[in-house]
mmCIF file of C-alpha atoms in Angstrom:
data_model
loop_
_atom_site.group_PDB
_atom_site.id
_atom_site.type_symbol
_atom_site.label_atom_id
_atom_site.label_comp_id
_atom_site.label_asym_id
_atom_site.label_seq_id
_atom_site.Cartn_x
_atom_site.Cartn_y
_atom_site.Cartn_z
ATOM 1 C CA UNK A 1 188.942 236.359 53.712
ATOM 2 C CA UNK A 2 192.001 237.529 55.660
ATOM 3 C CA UNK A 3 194.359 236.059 52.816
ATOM 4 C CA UNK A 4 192.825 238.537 49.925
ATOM 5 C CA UNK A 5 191.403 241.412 52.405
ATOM 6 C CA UNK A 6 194.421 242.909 50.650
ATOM 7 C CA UNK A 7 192.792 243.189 47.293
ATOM 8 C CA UNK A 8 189.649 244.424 48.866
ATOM 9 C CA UNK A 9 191.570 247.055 49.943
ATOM 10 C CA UNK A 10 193.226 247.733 46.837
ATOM 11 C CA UNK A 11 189.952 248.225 45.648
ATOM 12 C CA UNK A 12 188.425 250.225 48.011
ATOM 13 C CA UNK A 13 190.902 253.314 47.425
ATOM 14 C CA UNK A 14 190.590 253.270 43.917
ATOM 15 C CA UNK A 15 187.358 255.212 44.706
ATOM 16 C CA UNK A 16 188.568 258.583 45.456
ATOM 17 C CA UNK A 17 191.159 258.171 42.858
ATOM 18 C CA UNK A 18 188.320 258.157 40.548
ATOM 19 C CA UNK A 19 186.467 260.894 42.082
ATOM 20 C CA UNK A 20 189.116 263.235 41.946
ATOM 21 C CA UNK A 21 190.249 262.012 38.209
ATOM 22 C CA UNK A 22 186.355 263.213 37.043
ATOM 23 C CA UNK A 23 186.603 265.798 39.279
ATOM 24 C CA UNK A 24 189.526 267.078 37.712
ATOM 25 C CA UNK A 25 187.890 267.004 34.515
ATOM 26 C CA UNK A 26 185.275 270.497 36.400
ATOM 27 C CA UNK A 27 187.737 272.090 37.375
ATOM 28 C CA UNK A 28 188.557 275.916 35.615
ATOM 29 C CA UNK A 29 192.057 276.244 34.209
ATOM 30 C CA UNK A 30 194.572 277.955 36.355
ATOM 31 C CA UNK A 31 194.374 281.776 36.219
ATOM 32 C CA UNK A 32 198.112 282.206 35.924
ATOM 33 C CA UNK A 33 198.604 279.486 33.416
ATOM 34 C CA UNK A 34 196.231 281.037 30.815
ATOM 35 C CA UNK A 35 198.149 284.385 30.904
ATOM 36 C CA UNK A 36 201.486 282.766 30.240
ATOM 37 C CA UNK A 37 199.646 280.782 27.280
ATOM 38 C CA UNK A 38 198.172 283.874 26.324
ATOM 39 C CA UNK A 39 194.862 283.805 27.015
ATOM 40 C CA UNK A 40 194.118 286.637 29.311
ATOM 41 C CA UNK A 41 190.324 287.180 28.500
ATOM 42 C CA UNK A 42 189.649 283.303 29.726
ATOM 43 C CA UNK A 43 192.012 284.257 32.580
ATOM 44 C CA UNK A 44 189.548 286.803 33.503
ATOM 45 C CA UNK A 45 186.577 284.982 32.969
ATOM 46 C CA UNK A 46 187.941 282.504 35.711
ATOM 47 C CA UNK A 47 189.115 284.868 38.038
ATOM 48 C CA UNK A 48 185.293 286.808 37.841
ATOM 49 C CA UNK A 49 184.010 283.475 39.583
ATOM 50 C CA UNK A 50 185.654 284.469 42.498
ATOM 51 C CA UNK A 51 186.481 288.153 42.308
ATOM 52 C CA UNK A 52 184.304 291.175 42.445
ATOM 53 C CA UNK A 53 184.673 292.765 38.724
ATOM 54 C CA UNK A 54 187.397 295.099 40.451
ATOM 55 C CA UNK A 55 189.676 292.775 41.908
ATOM 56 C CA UNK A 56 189.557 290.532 39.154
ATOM 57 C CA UNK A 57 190.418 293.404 36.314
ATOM 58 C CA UNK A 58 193.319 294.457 39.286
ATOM 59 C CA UNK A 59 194.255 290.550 39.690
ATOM 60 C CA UNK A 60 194.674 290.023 36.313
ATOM 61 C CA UNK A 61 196.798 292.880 35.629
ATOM 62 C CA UNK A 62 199.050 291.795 38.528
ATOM 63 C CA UNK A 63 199.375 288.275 37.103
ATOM 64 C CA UNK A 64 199.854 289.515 33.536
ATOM 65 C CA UNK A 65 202.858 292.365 34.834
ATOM 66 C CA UNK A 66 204.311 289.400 36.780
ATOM 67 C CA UNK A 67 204.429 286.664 33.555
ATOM 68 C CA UNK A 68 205.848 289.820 31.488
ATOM 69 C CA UNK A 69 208.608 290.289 34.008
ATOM 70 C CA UNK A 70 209.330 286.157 33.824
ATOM 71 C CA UNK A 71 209.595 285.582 30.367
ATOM 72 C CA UNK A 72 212.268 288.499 29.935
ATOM 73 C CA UNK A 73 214.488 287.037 32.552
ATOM 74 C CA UNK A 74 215.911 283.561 31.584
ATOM 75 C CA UNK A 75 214.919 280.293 33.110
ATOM 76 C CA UNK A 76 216.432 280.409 36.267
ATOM 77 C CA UNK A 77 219.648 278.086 37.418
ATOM 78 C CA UNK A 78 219.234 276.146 40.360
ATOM 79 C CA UNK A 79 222.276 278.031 41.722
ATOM 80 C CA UNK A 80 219.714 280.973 42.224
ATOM 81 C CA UNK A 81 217.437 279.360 44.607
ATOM 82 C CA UNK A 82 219.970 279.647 47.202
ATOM 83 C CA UNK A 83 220.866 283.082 46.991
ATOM 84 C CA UNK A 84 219.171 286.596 48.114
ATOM 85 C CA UNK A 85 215.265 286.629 49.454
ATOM 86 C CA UNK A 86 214.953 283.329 47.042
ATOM 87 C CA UNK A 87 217.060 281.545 48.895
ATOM 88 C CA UNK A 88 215.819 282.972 52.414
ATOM 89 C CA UNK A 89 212.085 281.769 51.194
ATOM 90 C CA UNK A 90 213.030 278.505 49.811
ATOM 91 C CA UNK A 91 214.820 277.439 53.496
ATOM 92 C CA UNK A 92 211.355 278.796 55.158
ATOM 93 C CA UNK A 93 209.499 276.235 52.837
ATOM 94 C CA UNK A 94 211.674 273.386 53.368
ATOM 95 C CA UNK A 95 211.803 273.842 56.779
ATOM 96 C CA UNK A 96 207.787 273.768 56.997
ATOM 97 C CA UNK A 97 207.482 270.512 55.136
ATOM 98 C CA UNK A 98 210.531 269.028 57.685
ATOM 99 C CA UNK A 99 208.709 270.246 60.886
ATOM 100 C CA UNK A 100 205.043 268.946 59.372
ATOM 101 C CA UNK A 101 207.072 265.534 59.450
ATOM 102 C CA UNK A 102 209.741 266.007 62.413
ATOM 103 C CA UNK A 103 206.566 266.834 64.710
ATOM 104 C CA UNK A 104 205.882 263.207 64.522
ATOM 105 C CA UNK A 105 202.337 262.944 62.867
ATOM 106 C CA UNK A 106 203.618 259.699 60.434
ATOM 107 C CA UNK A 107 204.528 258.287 63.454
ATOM 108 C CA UNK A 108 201.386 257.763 64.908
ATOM 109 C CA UNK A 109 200.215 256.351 61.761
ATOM 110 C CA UNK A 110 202.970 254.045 61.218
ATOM 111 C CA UNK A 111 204.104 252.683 65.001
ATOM 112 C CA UNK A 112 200.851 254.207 66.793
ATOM 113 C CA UNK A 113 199.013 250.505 66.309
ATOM 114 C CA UNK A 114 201.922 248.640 67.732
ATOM 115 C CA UNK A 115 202.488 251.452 70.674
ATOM 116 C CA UNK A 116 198.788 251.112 71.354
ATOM 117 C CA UNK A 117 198.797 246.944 71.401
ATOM 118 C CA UNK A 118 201.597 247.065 73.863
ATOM 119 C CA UNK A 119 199.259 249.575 76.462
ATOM 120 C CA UNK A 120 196.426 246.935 76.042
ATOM 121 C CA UNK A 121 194.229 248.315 73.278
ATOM 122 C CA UNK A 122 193.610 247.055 70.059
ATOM 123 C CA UNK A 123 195.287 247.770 67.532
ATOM 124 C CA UNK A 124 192.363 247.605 64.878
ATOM 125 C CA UNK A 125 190.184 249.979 66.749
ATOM 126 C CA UNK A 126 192.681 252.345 67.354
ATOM 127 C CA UNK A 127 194.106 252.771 63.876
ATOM 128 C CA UNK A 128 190.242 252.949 62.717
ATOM 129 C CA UNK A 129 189.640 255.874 65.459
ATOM 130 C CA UNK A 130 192.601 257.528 64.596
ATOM 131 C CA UNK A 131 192.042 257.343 60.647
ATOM 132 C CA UNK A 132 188.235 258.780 61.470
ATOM 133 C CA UNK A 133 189.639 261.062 63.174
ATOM 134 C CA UNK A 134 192.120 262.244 60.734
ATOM 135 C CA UNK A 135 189.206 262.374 58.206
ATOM 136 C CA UNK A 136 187.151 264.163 59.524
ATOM 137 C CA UNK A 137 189.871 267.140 61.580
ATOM 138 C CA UNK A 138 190.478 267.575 58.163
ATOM 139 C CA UNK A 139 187.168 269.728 56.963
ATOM 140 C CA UNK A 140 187.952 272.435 59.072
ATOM 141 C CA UNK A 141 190.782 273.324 57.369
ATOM 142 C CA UNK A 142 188.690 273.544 54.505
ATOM 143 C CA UNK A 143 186.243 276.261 55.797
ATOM 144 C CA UNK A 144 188.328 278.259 57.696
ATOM 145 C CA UNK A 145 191.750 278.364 56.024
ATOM 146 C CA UNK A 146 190.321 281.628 54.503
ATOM 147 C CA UNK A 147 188.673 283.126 57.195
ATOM 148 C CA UNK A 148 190.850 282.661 60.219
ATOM 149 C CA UNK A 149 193.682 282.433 58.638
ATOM 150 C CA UNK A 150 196.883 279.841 57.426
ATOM 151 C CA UNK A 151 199.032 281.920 60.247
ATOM 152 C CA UNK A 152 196.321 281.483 62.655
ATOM 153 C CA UNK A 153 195.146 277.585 62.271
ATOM 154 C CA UNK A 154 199.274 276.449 61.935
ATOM 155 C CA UNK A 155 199.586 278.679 65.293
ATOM 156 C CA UNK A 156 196.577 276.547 67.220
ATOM 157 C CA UNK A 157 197.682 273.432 65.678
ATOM 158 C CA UNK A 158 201.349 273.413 67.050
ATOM 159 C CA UNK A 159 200.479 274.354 70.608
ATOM 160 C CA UNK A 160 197.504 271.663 70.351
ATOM 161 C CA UNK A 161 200.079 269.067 69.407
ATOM 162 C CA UNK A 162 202.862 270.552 71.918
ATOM 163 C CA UNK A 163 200.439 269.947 74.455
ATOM 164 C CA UNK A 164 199.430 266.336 73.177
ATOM 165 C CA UNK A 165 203.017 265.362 73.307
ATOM 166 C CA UNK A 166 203.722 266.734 76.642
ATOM 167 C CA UNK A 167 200.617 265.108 78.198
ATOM 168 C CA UNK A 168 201.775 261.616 76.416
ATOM 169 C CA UNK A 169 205.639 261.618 77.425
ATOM 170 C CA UNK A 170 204.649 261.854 80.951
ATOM 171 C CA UNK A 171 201.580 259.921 81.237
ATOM 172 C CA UNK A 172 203.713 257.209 79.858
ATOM 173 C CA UNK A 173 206.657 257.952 81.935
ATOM 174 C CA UNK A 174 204.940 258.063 85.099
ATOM 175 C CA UNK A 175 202.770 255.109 84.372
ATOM 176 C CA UNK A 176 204.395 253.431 81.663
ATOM 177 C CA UNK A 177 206.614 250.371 82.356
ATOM 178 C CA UNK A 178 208.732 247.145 80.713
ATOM 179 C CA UNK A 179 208.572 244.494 83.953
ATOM 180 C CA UNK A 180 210.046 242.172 81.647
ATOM 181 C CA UNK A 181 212.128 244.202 79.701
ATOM 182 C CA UNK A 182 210.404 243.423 76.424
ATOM 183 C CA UNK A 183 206.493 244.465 76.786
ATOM 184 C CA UNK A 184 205.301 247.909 78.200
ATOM 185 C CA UNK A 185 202.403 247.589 80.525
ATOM 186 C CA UNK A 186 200.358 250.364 82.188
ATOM 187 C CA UNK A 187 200.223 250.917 85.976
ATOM 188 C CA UNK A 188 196.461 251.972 85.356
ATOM 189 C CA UNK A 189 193.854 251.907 82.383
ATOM 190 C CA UNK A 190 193.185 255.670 83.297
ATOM 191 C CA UNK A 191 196.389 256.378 82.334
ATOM 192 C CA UNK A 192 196.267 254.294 79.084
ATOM 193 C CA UNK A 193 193.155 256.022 78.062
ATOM 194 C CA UNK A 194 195.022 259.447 78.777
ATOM 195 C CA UNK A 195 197.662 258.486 76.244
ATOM 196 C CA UNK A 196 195.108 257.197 73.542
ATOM 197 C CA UNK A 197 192.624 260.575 73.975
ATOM 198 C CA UNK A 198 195.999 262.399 73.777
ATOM 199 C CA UNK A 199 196.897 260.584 70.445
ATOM 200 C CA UNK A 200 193.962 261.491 69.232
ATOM 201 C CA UNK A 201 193.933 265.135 69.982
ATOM 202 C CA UNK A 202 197.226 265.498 68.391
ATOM 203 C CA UNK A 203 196.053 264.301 65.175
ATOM 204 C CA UNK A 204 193.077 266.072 65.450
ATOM 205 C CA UNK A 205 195.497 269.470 65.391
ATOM 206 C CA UNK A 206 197.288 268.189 62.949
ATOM 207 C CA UNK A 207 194.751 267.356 60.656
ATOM 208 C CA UNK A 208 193.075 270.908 60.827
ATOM 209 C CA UNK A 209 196.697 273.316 60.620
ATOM 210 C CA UNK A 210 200.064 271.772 59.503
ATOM 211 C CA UNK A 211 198.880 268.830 57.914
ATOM 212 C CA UNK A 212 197.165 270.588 54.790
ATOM 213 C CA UNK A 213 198.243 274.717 56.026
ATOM 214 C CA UNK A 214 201.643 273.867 54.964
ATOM 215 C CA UNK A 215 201.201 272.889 51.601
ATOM 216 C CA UNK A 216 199.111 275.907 50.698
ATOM 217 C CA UNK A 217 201.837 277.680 52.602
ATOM 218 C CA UNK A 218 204.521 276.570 50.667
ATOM 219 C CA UNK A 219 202.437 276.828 47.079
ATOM 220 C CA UNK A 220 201.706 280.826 47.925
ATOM 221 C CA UNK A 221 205.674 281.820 49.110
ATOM 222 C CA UNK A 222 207.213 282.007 46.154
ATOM 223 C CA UNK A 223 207.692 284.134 42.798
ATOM 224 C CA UNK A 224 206.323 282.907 40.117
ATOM 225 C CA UNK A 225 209.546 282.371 38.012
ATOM 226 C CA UNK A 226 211.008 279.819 40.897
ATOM 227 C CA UNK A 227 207.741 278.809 41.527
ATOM 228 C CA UNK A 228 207.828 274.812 40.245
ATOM 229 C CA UNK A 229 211.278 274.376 41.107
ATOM 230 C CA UNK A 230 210.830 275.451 45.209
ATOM 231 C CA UNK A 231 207.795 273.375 45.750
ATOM 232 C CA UNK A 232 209.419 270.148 44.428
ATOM 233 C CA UNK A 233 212.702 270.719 46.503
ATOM 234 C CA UNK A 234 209.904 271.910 49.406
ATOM 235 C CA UNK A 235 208.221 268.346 48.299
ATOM 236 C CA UNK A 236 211.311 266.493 48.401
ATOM 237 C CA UNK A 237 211.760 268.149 51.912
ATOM 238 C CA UNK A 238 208.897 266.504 53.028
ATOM 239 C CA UNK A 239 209.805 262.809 52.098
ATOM 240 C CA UNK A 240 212.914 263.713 53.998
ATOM 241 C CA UNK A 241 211.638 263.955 57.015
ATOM 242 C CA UNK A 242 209.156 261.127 56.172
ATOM 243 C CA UNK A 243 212.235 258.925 55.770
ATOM 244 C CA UNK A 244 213.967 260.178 59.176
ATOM 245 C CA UNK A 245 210.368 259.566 61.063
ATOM 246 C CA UNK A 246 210.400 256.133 59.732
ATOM 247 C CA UNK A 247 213.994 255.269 60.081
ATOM 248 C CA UNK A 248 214.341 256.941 63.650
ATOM 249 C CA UNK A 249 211.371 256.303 65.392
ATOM 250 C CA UNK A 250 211.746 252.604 66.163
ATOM 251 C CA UNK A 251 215.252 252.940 67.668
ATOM 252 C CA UNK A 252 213.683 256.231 69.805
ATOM 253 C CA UNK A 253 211.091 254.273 70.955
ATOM 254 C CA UNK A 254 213.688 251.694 72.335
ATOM 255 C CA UNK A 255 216.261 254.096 73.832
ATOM 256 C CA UNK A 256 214.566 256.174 75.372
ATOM 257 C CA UNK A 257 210.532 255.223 75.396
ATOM 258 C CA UNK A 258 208.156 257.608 75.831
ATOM 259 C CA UNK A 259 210.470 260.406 75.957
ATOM 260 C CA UNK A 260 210.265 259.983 72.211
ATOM 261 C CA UNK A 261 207.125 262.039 72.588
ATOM 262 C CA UNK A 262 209.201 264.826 74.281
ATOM 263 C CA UNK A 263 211.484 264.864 71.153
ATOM 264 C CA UNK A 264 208.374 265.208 68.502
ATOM 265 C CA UNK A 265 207.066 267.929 71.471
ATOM 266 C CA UNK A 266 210.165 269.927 70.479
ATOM 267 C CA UNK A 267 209.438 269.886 67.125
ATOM 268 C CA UNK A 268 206.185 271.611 68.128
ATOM 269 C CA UNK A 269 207.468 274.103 70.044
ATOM 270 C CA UNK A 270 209.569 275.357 67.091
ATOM 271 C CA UNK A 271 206.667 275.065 65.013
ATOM 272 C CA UNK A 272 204.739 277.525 67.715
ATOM 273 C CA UNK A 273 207.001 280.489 66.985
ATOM 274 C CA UNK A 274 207.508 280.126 63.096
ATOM 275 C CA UNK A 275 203.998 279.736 63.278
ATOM 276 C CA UNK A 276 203.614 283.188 65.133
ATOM 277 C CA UNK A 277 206.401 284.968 63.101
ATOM 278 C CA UNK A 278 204.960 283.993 59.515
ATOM 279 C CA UNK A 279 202.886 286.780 57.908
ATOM 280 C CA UNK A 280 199.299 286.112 57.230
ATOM 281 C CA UNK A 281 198.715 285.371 53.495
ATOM 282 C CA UNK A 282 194.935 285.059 53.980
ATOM 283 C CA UNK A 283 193.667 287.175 51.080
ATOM 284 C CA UNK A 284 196.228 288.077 49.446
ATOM 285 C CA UNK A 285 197.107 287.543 45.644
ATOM 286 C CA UNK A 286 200.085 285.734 45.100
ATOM 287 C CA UNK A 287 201.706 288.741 43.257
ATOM 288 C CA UNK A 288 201.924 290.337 46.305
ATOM 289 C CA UNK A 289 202.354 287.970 48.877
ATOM 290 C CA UNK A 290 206.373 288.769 48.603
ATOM 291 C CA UNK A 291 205.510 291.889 50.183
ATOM 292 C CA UNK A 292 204.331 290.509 53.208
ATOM 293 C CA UNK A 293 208.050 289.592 54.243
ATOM 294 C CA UNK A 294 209.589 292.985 53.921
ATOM 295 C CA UNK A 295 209.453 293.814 57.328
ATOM 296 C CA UNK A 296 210.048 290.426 58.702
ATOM 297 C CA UNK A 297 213.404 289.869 60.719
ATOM 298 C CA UNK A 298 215.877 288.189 57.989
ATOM 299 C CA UNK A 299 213.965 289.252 54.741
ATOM 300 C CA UNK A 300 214.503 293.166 55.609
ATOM 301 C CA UNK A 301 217.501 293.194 53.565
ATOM 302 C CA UNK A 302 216.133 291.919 50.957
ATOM 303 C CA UNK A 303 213.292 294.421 50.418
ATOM 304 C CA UNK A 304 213.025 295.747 46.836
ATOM 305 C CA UNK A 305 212.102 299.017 49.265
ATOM 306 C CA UNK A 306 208.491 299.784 48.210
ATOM 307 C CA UNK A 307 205.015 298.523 46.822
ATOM 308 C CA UNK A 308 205.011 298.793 43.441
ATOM 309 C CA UNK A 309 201.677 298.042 41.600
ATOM 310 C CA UNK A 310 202.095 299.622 38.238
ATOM 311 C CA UNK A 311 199.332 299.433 35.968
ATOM 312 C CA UNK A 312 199.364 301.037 32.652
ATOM 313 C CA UNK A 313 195.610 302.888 32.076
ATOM 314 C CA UNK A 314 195.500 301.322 28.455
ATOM 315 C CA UNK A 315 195.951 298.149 29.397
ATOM 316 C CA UNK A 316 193.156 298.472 32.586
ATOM 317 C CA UNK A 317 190.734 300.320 29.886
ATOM 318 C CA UNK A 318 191.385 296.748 28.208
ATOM 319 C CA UNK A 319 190.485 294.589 30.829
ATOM 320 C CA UNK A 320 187.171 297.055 31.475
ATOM 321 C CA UNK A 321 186.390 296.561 27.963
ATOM 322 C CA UNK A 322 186.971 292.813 28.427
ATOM 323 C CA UNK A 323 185.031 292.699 31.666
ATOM 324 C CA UNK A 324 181.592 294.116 30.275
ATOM 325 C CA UNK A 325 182.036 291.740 27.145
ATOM 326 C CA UNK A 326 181.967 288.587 29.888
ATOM 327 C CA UNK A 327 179.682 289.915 31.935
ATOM 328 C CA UNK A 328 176.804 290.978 28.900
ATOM 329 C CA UNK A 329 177.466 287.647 26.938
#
């Protein structure tokens, strides 16, 4: 029933909702939100389900000297965000979550259907290849965001989607036309099946680097103390862009046709070298993942000028004592 296919719908994405609203209900508390409440023996617990006994006693200790150092500076103004390394890291995160938009991704999902109608394909089966597509792209991100790397899978996705949107802008310049001025039609269906396969490789890259990358990115950047406050502005970033994809897209698409692919290609080119000038945080607590910029061109000035990991040998006796009470109950 085409009329209430709607409610069907409605209905049908309800079910991961639910999944990940029990799912939720599994899941350990945060590490970092149990030492600020207090709690550092639970804190540990957690942290020795994924830690060898060492790194979780050193982890915690980190986390702990980092909360300590929080709560005896005041909440910071928003003024602050924009100032010193802060303000250096909070432009790098915003202008992540603007290039995983500006690179054009929502606009395959939202004018891919129509592009694809007016080539000669239907627009059903594309947008249920592309959505399968997205699905699935999306898994290895999942297994190999900590072994190859966030630096590493952003870097392959941009030059996969660079060379998606090259291949697209001149397939469908070459063989792309309006004879009436209204509808595009292709000189060839090789040509047309060029541009789809290419449509579907970009998302593919997409799906596996800056599409999900970015937002663990963006979450691991920042000190704890302006932690909440950059990844909503980072957040709010990212609708941004969402609007100016949705707003701008349409009227590219009319000015200047498939050249609008040479446009989102630029996006991906810029994403290509932040991508290979971003330090690898693979494995690396976030205490320290501040480090990782101090030798990076336009954060050298802002180096605090050495590693310091002090740990007092009471409080690590502590944690020992703590550890072998976990690990024997």
């Amino acid at each position: 029933d085409r009329e209430e296919g709607w409610r069907v719908v409605m209905g049908i994405i309800c079910a991961p909702a639910l999944v990940l609203f029990f799912g939720m209900m599994f899941l350990p508390r945060s590490p970092r939100w149990l030492v600020q409440q207090g709690r550092r023996r639970e804190a540990l617990v957690v942290l020795l389900t994924i830690r060898s006994e060492e790194e979780a006693v050193r982890e915690e200790e980190d986390i702990y000297n980092e909360v300590l150092q929080a709560q005896k500076e005041a909440a910071p103004a928003w003024s602050e965000l924009l100032r010193g390394r802060q303000g250096r890291l909070l432009l790098l995160g915003v202008t992540l979550q603007l290039l995983q938009q500006l690179c054009g991704m929502n606009a395959f999902m939202y004018f891919g259907p129509k592009i694809f109608e007016a080539i000669g394909f239907s627009a059903n089966t594309f947008t249920t290849i592309n959505n399968f597509v997205n699905f699935l792209s999306t898994f290895p991100a999942v297994a190999l965001a900590d072994r190859a790397g966030r630096r590493t899978l952003m870097l392959c996705s941009s030059v996969g989607m660079l060379l998606a949107c090259a291949v697209m802008g001149t397939t469908g310049l070459l063989c792309v036309s309006r004879p009436d001025g209204e509808k595009w039609a292709v000189s060839n269906q090789s040509a047309g099946w060029v541009i789809a396969i290419s449509a579907f490789f970009f998302v593919f890259n997409f799906a596996y680097g800056w599409g999900p990358i970015v937002w663990v990115y963006c979450a691991e950047i920042f000190p704890l103390r302006y932690r909440a406050r950059c990844i909503g502005v980072c957040a709010m970033a990212n609708w941004v862009g969402n609007f100016i994809i949705a707003q701008f897209t349409p009227m590219l698409l009319e000015a200047i046709e498939f050249s609008t692919f040479y446009v989102f290609g630029l996006f991906c080119l810029v994403g290509v070298f932040l991508s290979a000038w971003l330090p690898e945080t693979k494995g690396v607590p976030l205490e320290e993942v501040q480090e990782l910029f101090d030798d990076k061109a336009g954060f050298r000035s802002t180096a605090t000028g050495g590693k310091t990991k002090a740990q007092a040998p009471a409080a690590a006796q502590e944690d020992q004592q703590d550890v072998a009470a976990v690990t024997t109950a």
